[in-house]
Tab-separated table of C-alpha atoms in Angstrom:
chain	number	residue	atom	x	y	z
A	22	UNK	CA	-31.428	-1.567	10.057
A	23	UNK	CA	-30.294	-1.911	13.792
A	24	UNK	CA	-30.947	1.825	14.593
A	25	UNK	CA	-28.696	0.897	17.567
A	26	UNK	CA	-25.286	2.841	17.261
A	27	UNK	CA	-22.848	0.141	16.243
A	28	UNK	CA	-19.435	0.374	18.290
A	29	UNK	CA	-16.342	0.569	16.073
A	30	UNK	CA	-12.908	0.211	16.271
A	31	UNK	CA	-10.551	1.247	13.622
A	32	UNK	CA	-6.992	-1.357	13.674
A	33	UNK	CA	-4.402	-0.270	11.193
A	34	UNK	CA	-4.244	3.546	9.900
A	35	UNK	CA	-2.172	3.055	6.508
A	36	UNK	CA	-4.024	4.616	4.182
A	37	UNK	CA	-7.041	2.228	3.872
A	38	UNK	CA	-7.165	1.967	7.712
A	39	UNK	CA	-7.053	5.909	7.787
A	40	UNK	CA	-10.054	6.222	5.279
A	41	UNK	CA	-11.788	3.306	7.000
A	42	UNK	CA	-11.677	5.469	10.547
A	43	UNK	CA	-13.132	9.115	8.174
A	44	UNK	CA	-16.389	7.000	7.237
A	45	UNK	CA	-16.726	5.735	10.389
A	46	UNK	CA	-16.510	8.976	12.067
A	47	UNK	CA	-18.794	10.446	8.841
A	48	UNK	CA	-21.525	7.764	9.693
A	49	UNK	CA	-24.854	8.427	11.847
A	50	UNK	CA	-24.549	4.621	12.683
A	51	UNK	CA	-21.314	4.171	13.902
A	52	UNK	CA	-19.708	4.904	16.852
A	53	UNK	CA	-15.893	5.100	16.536
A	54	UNK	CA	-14.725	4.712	20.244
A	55	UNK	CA	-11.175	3.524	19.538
A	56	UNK	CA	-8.227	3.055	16.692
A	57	UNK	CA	-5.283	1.293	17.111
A	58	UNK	CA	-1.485	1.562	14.978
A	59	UNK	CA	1.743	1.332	16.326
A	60	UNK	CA	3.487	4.223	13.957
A	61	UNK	CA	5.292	6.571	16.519
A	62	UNK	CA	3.710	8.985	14.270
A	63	UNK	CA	0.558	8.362	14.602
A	64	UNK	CA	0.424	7.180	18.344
A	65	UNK	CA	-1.325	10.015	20.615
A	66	UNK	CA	-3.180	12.063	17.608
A	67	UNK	CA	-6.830	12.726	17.596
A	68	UNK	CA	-8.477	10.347	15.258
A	69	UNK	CA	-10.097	13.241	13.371
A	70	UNK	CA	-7.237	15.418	13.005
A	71	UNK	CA	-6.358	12.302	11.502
A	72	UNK	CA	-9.231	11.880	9.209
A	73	UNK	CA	-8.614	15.248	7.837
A	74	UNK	CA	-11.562	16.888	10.095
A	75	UNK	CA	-12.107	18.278	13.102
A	76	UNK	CA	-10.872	17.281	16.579
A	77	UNK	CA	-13.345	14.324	18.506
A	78	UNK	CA	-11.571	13.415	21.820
A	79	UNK	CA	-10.476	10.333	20.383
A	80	UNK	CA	-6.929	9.521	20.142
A	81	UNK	CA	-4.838	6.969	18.691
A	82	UNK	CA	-3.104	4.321	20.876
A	83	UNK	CA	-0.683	2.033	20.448
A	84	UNK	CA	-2.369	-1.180	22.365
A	85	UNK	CA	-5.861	-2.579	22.198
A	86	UNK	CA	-6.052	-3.090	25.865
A	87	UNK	CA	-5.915	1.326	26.190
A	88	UNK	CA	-9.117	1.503	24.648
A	89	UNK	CA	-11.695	1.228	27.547
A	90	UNK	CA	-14.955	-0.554	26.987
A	91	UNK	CA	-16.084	-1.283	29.926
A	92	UNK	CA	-18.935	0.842	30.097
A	93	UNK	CA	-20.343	0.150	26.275
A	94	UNK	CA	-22.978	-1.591	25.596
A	95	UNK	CA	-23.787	-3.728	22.516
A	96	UNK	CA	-21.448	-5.464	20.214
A	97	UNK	CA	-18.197	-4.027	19.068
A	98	UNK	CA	-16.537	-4.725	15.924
A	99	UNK	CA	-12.937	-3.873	14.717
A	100	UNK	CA	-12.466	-2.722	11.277
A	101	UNK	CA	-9.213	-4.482	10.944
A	102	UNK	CA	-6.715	-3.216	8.207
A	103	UNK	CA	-3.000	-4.213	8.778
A	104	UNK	CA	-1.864	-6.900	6.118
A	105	UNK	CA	-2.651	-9.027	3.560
A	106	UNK	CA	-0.573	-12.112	5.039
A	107	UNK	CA	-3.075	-13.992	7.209
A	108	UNK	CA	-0.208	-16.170	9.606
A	109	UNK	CA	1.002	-12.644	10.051
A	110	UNK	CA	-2.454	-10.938	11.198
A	111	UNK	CA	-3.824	-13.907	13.145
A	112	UNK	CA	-2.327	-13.316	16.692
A	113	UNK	CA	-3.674	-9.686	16.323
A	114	UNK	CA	-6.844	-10.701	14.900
A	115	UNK	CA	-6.831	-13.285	18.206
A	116	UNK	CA	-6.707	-10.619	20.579
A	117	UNK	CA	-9.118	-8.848	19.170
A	118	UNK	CA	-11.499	-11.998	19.816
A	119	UNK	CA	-9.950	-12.126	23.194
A	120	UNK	CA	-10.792	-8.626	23.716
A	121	UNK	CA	-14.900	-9.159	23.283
A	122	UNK	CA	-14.471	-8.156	18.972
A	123	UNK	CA	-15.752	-9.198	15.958
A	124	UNK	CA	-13.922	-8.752	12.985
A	125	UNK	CA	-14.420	-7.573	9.476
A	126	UNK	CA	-10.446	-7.531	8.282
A	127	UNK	CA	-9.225	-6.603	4.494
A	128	UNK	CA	-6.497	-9.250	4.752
A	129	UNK	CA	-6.800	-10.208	0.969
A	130	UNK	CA	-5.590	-14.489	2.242
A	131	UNK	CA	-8.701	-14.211	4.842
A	132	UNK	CA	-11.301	-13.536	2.093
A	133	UNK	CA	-10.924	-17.474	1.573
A	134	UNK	CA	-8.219	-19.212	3.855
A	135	UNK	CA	-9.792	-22.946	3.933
A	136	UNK	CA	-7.278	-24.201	1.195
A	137	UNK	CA	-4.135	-22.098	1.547
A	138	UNK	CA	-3.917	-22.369	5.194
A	139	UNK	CA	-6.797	-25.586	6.426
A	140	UNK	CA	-5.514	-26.310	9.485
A	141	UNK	CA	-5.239	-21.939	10.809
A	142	UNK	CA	-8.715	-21.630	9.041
A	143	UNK	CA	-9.890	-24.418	11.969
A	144	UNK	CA	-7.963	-22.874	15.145
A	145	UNK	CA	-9.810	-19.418	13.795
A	146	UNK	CA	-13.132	-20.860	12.872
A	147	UNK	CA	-13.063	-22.841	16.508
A	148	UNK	CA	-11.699	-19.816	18.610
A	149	UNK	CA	-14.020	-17.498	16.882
A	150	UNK	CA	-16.885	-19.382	17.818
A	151	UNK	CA	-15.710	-20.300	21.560
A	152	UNK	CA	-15.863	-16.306	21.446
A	153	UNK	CA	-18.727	-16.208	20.210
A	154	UNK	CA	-17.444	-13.701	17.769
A	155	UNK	CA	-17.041	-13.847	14.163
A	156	UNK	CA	-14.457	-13.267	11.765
A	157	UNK	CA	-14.624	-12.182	8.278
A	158	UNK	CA	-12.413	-10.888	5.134
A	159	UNK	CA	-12.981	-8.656	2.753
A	160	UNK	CA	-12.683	-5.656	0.397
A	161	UNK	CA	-13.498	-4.944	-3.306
A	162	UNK	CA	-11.041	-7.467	-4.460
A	163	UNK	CA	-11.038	-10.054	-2.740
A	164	UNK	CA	-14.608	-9.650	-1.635
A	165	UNK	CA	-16.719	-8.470	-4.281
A	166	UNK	CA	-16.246	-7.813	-7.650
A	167	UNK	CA	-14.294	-10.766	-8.501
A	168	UNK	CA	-16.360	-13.492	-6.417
A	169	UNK	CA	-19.681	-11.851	-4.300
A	170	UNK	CA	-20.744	-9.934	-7.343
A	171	UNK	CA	-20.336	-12.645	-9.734
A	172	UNK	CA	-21.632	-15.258	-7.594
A	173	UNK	CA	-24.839	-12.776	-7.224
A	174	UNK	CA	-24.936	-12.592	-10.793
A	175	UNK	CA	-25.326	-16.145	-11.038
A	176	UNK	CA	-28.905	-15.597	-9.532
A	177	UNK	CA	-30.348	-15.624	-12.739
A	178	UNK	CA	-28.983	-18.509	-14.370
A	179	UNK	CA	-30.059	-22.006	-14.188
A	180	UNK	CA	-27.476	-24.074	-16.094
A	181	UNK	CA	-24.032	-22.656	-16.381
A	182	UNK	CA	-21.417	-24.093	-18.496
A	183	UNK	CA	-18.215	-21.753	-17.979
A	184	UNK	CA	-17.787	-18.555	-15.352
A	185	UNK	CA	-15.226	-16.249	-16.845
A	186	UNK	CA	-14.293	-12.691	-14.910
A	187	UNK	CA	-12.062	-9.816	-16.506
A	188	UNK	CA	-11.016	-7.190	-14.405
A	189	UNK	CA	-8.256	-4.181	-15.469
A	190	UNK	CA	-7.040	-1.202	-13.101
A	191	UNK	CA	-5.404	1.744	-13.830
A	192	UNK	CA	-2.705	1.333	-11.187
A	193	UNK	CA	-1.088	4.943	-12.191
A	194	UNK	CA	-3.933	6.339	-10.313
A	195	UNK	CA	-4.159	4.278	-7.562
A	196	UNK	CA	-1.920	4.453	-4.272
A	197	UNK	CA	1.541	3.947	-4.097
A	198	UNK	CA	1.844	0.705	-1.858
A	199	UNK	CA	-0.394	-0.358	-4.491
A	200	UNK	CA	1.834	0.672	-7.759
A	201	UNK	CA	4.820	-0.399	-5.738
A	202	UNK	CA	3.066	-4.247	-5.116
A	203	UNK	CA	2.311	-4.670	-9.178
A	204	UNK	CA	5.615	-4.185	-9.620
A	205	UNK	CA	6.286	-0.656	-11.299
A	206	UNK	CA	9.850	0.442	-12.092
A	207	UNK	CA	11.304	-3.547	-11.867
A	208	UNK	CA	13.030	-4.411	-14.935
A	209	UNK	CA	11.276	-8.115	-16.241
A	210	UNK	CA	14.275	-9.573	-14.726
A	211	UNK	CA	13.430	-8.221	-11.351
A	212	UNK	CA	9.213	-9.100	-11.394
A	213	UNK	CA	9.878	-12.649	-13.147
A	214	UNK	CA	12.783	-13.447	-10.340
A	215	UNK	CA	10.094	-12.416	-7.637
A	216	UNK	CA	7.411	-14.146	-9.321
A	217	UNK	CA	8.733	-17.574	-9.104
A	218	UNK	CA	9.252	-17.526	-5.558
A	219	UNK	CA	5.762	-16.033	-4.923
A	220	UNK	CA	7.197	-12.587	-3.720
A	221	UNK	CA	5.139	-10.323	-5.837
A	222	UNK	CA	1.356	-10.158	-7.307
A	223	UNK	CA	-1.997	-9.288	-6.399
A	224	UNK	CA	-2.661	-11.203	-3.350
A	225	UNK	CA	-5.656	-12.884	-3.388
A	226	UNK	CA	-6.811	-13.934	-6.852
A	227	UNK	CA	-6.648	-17.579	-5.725
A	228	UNK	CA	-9.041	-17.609	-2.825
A	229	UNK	CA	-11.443	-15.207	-5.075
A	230	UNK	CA	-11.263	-18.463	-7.409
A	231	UNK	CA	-12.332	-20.765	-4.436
A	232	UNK	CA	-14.372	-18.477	-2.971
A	233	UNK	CA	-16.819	-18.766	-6.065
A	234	UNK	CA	-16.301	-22.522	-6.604
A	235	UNK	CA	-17.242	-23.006	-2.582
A	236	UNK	CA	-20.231	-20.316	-2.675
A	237	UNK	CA	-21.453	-22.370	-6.189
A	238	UNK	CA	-20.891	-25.939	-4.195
A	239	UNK	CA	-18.482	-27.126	-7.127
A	240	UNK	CA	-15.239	-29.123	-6.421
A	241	UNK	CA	-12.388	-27.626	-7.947
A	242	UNK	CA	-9.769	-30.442	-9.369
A	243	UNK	CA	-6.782	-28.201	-10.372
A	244	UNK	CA	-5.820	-24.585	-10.136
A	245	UNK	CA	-3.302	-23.164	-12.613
A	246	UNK	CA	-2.285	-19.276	-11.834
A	247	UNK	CA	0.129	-17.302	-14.128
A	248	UNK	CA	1.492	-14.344	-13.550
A	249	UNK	CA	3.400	-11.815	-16.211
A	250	UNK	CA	4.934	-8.053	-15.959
A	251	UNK	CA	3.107	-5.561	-18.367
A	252	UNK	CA	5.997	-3.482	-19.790
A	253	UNK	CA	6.025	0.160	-20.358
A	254	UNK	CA	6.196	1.911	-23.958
A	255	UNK	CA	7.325	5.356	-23.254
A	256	UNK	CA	8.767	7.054	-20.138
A	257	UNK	CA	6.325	9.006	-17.645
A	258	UNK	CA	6.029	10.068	-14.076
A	259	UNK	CA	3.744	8.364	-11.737
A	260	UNK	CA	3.386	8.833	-7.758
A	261	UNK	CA	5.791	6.273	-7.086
A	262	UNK	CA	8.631	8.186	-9.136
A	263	UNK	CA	9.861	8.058	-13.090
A	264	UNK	CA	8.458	5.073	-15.138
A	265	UNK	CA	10.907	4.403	-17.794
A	266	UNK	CA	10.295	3.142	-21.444
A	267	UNK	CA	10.810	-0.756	-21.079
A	268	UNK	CA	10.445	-0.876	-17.358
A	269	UNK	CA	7.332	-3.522	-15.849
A	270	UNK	CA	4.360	-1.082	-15.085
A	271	UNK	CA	2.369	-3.516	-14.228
A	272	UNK	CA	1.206	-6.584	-13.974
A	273	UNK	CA	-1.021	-9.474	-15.722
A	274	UNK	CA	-2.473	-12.505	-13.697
A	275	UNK	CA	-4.416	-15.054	-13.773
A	276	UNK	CA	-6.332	-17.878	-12.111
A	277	UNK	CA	-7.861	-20.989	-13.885
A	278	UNK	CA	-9.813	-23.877	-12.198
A	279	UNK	CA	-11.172	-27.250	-13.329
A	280	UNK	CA	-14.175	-28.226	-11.591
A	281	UNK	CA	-15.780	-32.116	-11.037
A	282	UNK	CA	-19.160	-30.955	-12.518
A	283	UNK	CA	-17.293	-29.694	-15.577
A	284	UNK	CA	-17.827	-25.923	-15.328
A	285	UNK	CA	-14.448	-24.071	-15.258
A	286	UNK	CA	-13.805	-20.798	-13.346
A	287	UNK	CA	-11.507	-18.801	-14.859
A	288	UNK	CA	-10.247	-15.186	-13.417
A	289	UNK	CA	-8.079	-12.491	-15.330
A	290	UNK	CA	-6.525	-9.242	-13.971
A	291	UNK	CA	-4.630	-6.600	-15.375
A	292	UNK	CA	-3.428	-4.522	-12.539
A	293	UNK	CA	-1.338	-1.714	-15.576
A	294	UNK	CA	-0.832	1.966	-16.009
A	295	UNK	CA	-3.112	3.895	-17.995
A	296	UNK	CA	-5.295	0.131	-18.680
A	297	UNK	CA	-8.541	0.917	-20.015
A	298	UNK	CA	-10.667	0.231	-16.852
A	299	UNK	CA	-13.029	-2.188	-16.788
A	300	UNK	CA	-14.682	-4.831	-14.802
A	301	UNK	CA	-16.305	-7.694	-16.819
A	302	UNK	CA	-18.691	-10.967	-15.703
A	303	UNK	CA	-18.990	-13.602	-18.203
A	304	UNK	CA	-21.630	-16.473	-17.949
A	305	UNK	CA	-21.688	-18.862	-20.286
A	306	UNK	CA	-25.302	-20.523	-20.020
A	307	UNK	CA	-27.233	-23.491	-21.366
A	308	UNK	CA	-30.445	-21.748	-20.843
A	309	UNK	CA	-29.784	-17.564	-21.716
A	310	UNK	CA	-26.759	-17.911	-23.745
A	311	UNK	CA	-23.957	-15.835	-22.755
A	312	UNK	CA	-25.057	-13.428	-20.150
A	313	UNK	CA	-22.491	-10.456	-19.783
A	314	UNK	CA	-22.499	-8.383	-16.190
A	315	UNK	CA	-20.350	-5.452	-17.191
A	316	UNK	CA	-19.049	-2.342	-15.206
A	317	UNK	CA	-18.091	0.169	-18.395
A	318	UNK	CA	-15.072	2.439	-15.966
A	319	UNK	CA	-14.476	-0.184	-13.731
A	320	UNK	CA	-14.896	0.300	-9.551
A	321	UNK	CA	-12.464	2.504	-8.009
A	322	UNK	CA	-10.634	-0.162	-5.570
A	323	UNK	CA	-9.547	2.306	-2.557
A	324	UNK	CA	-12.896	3.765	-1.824
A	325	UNK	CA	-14.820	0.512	-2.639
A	326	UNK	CA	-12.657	-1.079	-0.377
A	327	UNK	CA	-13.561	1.128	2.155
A	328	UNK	CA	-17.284	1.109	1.479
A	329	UNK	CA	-17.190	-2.586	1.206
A	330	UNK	CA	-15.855	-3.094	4.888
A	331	UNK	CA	-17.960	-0.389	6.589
A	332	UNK	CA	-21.362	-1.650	4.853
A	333	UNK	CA	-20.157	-5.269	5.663
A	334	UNK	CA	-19.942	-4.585	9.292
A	335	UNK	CA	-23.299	-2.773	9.100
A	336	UNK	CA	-24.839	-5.795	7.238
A	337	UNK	CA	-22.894	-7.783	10.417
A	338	UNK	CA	-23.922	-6.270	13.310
A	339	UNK	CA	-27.745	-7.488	13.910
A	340	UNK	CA	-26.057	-10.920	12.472
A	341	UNK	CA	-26.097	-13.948	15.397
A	342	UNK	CA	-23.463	-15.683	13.137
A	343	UNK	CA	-20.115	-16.766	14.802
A	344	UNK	CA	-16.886	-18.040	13.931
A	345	UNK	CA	-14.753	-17.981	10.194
A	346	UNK	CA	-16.798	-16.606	7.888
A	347	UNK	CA	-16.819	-15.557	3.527
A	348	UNK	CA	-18.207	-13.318	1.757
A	349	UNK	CA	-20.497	-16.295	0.212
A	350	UNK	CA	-21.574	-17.450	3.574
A	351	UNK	CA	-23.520	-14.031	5.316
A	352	UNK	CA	-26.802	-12.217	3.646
A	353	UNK	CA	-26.304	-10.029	0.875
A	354	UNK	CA	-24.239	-7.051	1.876
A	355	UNK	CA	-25.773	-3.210	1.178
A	356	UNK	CA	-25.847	0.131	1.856
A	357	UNK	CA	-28.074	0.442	5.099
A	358	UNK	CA	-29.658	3.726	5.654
């Protein structure tokens, strides 16, 4: 690895963003010399007061243009953790590119943008390269279990007739944002009136479906995606506040494609509380059968997510790459030492 410090910034301190910034500041090859949120809260602190440690000089401002770099040397990358809406992020992620940054983002619509949003995907791809900067999403999901880990497992297949990947989350121990974006507490009414106008759901699913037929060079010819509320039995208590019997705690989704060369893609997630967790890759073969990549308790999403950014910029920042960039399109990612 680069045994050159690489020189972070940490943008957006929800509760990803926040653990993003600790393993920064808990890495011998990272220097964190800036983070950036606009919570009034927030604004001011010292970033490892923050983090849940001890006091580094650092502090919290509300602007990019506080944090002085004028005297760094090397590249600088922004860990960028805001949204999942990528017409929202862009004129952030912009200045950031303006501002001499690369960035590695978790907006879940940025993991693969070229379909939902073709002609932003070109002004980002274009600016990012005028830059000379790159741009890149990911996280666990989007970004690795769902499409980098199964198009890696591919690597040992020669003829492949059907790609099929299961994944199921426990949501009731997962964050709240998180139980309150599947849904928990609606009543089916509620999550199937949302649902048809696209207002609730695991963003992302989609471009984890593209993202795999682009990395695998097949041409997708339709995309169907369903989405349906998982429905409690029996009342509980979760983070988020009493689940009662018959309420949605949870959610089921799914994204099928049809591909020219005849090999369909299809990916399932149950996002429920108290799901047996799980994360599944299924290869249907002409030459090894069915091949079967399977991760028994599933990946923990919040920390992988983390993990998955911070090695990605690591993997990054020797990289001479520029401009809009997936998860299929840079070197394998890994733990660097």
């Amino acid at each position: 690895m680069n045994t050159v410090k690489m020189n972070v910034i940490s943008y957006g301190l929800g509760p990803i963003g926040i653990k993003i910034m600790q393993s920064c500041l808990q890495s011998d090859h990272i220097r964190l010399i800036g983070a950036v949120d606009i919570d009034p809260q927030k604004i001011g602190r010292d970033v490892g007061e923050l983090a849940e440690s001890t006091a580094v000089g650092i502090h919290v401002v509300q602007n990019l243009d506080e944090i002085d770099t004028a005297r760094l040397e090397g590249r600088k990358l922004a860990l960028h953790a805001t949204g999942s809406n990528l017409p929202q992020v862009w004129p952030q992620i912009k200045q950031l590119l303006d501002q001499g940054y690369s960035v590695i983002s978790t907006c879940e619509q940025l993991a693969y943008p070229w379909h939902r949003y073709s002609d932003l995907s070109k002004e980002i791809d274009l600016y990012a390269r005028d830059k000379r900067q790159f741009v890149i999403g990911t996280g666990v999901n989007p970004g690795y279990i769902m499409d980098s880990m199964t198009l890696f497992s591919t690597s040992v297949t020669q003829s492949l007739s059907k790609i099929k990947v299961y994944r199921k989350v426990d949501v009731s121990k997962r964050r709240i944002p998180l139980q309150k974006k599947v849904g928990i507490g609606m009543s089916p009414e509620e999550f199937h009136q949302l649902a048809q106008n696209d207002r609730i759901g695991h963003v992302g699913l989609e471009e984890s479906l593209r993202l795999v037929a682009y990395g695998l060079n097949l041409t997708l010819t339709e995309v169907i995606n369903k989405i349906e509320p998982t429905i409690s039995q029996e009342d509980t208590v979760l983070a988020i506040g009493p689940l009662s019997k018959n309420e949605v705690n949870g959610l089921h989704q799914n994204s099928t494609g049809s591909t020219k060369e005849g090999i369909p893609i299809e990916l399932d997630l149950i996002m429920s509380v108290d799901v047996v967790t799980e994360d599944r890759i299924i290869l249907e073969t002409n030459d090894m059968g069915t091949v079967e990549f399977v991760v028994p308790q599933g990946i923990f999403g919040d920390t992988a997510t983390i993990n998955v950014v911070v090695n990605t910029a690591k993997t990054m920042h020797s990289s001479n790459q520029v401009g809009l960039l997936t998860m299929a399109d840079i070197r394998l990612t890994r733990n660097l030492m």
